[in-house]
PDB file of C-alpha atoms in Angstrom:
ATOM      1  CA  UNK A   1      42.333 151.239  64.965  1.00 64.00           C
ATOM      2  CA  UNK A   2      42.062 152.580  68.535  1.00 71.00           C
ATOM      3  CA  UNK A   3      45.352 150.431  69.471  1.00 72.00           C
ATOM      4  CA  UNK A   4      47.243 152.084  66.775  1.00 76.00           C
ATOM      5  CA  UNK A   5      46.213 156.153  67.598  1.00 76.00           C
ATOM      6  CA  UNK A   6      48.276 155.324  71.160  1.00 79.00           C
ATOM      7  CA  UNK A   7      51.758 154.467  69.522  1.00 78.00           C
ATOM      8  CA  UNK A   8      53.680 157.618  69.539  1.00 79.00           C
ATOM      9  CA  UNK A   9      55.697 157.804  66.406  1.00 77.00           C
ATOM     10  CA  UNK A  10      58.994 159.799  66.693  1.00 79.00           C
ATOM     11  CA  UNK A  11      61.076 161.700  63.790  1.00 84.00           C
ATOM     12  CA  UNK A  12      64.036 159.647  63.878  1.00 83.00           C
ATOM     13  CA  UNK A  13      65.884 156.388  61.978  1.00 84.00           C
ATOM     14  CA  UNK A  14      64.633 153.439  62.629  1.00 78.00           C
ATOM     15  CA  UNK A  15      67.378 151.919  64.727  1.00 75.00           C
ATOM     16  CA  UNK A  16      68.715 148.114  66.227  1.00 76.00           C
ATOM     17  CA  UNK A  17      68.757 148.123  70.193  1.00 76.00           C
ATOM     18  CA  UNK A  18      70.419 144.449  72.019  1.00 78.00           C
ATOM     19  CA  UNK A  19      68.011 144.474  75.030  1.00 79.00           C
ATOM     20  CA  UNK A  20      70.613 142.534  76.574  1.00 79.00           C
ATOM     21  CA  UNK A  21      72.855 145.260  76.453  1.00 76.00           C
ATOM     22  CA  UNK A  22      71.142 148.745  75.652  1.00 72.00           C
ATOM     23  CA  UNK A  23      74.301 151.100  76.235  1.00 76.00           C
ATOM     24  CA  UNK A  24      76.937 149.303  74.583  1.00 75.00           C
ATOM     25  CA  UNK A  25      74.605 147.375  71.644  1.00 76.00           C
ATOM     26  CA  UNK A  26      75.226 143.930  70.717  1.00 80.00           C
ATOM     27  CA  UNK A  27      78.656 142.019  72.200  1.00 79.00           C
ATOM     28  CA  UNK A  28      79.003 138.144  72.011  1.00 78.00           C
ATOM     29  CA  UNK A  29      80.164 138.249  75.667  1.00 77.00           C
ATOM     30  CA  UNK A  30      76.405 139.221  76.426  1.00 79.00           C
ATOM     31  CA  UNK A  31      75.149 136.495  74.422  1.00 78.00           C
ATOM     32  CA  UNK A  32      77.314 133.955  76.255  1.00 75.00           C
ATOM     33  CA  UNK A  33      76.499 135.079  79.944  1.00 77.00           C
ATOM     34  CA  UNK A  34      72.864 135.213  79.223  1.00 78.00           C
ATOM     35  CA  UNK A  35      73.196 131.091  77.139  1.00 74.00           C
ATOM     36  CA  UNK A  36      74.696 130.253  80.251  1.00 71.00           C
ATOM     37  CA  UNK A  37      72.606 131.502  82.473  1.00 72.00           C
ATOM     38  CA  UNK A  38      69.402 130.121  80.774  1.00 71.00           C
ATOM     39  CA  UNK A  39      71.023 127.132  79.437  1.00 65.00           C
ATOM     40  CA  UNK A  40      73.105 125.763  82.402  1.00 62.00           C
ATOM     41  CA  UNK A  41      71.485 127.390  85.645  1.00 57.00           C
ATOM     42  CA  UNK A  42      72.141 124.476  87.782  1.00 62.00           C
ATOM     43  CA  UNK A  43      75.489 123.470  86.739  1.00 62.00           C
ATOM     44  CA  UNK A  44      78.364 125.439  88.899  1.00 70.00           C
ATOM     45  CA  UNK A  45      81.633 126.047  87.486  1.00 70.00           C
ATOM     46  CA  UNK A  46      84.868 124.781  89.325  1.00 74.00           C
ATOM     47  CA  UNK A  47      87.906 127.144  89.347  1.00 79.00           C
ATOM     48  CA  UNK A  48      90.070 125.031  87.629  1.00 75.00           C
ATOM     49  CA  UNK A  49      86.978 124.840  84.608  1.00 72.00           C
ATOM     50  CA  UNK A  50      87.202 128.541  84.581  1.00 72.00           C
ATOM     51  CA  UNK A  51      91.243 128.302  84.417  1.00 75.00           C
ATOM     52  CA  UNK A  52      90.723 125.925  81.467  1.00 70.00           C
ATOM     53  CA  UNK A  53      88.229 127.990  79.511  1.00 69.00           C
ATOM     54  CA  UNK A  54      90.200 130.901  79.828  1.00 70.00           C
ATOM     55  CA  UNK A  55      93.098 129.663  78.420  1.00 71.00           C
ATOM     56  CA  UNK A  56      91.370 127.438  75.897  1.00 65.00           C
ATOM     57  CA  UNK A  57      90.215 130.553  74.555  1.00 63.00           C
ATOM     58  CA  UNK A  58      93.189 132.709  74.402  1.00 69.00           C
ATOM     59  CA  UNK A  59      95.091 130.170  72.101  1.00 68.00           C
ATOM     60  CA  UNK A  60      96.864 131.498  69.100  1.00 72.00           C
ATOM     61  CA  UNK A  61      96.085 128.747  66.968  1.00 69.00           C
ATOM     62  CA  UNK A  62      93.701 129.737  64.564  1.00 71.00           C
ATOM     63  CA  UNK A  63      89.911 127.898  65.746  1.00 64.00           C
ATOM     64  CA  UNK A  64      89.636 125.695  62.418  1.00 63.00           C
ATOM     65  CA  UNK A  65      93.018 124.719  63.113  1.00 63.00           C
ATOM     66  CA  UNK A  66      92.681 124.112  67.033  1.00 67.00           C
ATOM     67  CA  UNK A  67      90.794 120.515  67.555  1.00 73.00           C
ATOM     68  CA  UNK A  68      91.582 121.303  71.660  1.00 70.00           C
ATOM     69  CA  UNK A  69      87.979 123.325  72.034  1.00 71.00           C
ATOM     70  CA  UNK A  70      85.804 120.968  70.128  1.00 76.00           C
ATOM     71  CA  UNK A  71      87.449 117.840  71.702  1.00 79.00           C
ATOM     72  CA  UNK A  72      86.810 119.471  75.261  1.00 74.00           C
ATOM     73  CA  UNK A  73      83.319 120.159  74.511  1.00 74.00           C
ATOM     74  CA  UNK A  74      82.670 116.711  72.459  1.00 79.00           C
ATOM     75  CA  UNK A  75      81.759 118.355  68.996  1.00 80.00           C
ATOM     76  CA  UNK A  76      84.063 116.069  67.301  1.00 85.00           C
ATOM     77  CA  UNK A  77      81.927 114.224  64.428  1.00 89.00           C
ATOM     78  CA  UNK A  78      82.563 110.493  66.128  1.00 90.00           C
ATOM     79  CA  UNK A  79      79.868 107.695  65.138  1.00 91.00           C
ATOM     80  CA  UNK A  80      77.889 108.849  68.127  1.00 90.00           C
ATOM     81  CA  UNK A  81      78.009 112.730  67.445  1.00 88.00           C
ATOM     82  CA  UNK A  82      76.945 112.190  64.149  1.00 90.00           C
ATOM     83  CA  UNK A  83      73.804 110.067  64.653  1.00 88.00           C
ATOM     84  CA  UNK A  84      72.245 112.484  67.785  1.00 86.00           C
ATOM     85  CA  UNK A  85      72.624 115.458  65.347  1.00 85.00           C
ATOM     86  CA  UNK A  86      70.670 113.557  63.281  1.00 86.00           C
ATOM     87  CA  UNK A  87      73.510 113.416  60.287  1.00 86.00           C
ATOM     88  CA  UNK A  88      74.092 109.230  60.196  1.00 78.00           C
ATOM     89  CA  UNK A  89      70.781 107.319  60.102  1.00 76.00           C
ATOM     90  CA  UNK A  90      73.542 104.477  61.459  1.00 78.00           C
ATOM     91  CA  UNK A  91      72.585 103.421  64.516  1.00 83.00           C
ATOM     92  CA  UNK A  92      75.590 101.290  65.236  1.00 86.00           C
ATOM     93  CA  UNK A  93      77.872 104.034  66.895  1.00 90.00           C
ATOM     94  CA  UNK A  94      80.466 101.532  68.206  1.00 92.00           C
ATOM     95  CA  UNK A  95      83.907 102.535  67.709  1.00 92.00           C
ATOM     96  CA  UNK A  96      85.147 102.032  64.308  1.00 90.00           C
ATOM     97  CA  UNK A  97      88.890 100.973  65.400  1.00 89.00           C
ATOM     98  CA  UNK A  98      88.072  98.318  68.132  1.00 92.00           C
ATOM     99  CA  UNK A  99      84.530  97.590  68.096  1.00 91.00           C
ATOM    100  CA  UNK A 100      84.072  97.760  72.108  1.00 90.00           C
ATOM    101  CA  UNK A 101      82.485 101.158  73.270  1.00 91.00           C
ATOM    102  CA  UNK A 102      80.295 103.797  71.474  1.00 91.00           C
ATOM    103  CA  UNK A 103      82.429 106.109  69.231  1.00 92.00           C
ATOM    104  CA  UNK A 104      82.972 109.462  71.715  1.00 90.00           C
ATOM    105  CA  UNK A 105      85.581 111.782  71.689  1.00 88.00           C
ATOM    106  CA  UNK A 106      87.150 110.348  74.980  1.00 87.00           C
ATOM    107  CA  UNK A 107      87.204 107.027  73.701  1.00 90.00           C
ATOM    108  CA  UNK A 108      88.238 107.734  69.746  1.00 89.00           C
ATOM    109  CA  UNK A 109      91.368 109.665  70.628  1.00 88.00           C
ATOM    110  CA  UNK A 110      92.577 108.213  74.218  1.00 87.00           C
ATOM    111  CA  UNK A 111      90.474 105.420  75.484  1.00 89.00           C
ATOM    112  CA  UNK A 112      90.542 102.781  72.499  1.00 92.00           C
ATOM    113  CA  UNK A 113      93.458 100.771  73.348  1.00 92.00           C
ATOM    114  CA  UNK A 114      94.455 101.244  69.155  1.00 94.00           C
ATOM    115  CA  UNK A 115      94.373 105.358  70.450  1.00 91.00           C
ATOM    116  CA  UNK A 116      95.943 104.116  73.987  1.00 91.00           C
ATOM    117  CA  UNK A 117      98.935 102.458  72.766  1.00 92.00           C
ATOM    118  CA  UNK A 118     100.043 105.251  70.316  1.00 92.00           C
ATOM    119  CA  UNK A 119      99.555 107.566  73.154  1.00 90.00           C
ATOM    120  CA  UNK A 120     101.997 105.120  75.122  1.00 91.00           C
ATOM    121  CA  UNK A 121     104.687 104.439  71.872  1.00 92.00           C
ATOM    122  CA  UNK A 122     104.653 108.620  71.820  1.00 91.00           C
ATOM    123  CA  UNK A 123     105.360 108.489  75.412  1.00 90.00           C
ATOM    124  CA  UNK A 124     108.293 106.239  75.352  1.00 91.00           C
ATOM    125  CA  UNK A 125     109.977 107.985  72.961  1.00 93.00           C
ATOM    126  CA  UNK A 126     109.794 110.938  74.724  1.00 91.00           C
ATOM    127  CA  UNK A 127     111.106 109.203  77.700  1.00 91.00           C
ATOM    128  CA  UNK A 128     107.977 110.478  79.815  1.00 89.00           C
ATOM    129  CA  UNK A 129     106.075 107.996  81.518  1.00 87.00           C
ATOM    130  CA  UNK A 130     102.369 109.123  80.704  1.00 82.00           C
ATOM    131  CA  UNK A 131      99.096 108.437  82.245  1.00 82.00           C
ATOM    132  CA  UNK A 132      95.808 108.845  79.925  1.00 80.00           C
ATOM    133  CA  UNK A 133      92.979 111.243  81.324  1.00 78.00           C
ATOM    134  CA  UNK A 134      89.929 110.245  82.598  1.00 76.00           C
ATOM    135  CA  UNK A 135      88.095 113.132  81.070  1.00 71.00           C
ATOM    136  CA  UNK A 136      88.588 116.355  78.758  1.00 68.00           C
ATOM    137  CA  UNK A 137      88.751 118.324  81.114  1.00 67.00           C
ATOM    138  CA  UNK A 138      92.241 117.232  82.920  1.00 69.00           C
ATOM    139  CA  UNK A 139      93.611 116.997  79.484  1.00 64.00           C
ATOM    140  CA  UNK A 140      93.650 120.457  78.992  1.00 60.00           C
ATOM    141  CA  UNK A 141      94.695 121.079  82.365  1.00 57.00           C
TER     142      UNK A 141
END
């Protein structure tokens, strides 16, 4: 009882206070500096990340629409996505199409030479001579 006769009680609402932001309450901004702060403390990002982000995020194509974001980040549900969230008991996470590597996002859409030669078809018909990327990363670029 004596711990309770300490707790000064005042004669107001009850109220919600973001202690990650007391003056201007609760913005998802906050949220993200402080996930990756805690989350990714170690990792350093480059300029041209930063570039990307930015303007990954200031698309106008509606984010259920836009596949650029979750392909960047690898949250496309490919063989291998699937069974680390725990969604496909399969453990056979080779790529559906050719067989040869696990099913990632890298290989599904650019690096299976089924992906790699419609990449290469599209690029001779637009006359461009094209030259797959290595990672997400200088896609987007």
């Amino acid at each position: 009882m004596h711990l309770i006769s300490n707790v000064n009680l005042l004669d107001r609402n009850d109220r919600w206070i973001w202690c990650l932001d007391r003056e201007k309450g609760f913005l998802v901004k906050s949220v993200y500096y402080f996930l990756n702060k805690a989350l990714l403390p170690q990792y350093e990002i480059t300029p041209l990340e930063i570039f990307t982000f930015k303007n990954l995020w200031k698309s106008s194509v509606p984010s259920k629409v836009s596949w650029s974001g979750q392909l960047l980040l690898d949250k496309i549900p490919t063989r291998q996505n699937l069974y680390y969230r725990g969604v496909s008991w399969n453990t056979y996470v080779m790529c559906a199409m050719c067989g040869g590597e696990a099913e990632m996002s890298m290989h599904l859409f650019f690096h299976c030479h089924y992906a790699a030669a419609i990449w290469y078809v599209v690029a001779r018909w637009l006359g461009v001579i094209m030259v797959l990327p290595s990672n997400m990363l200088m896609l987007m670029v």
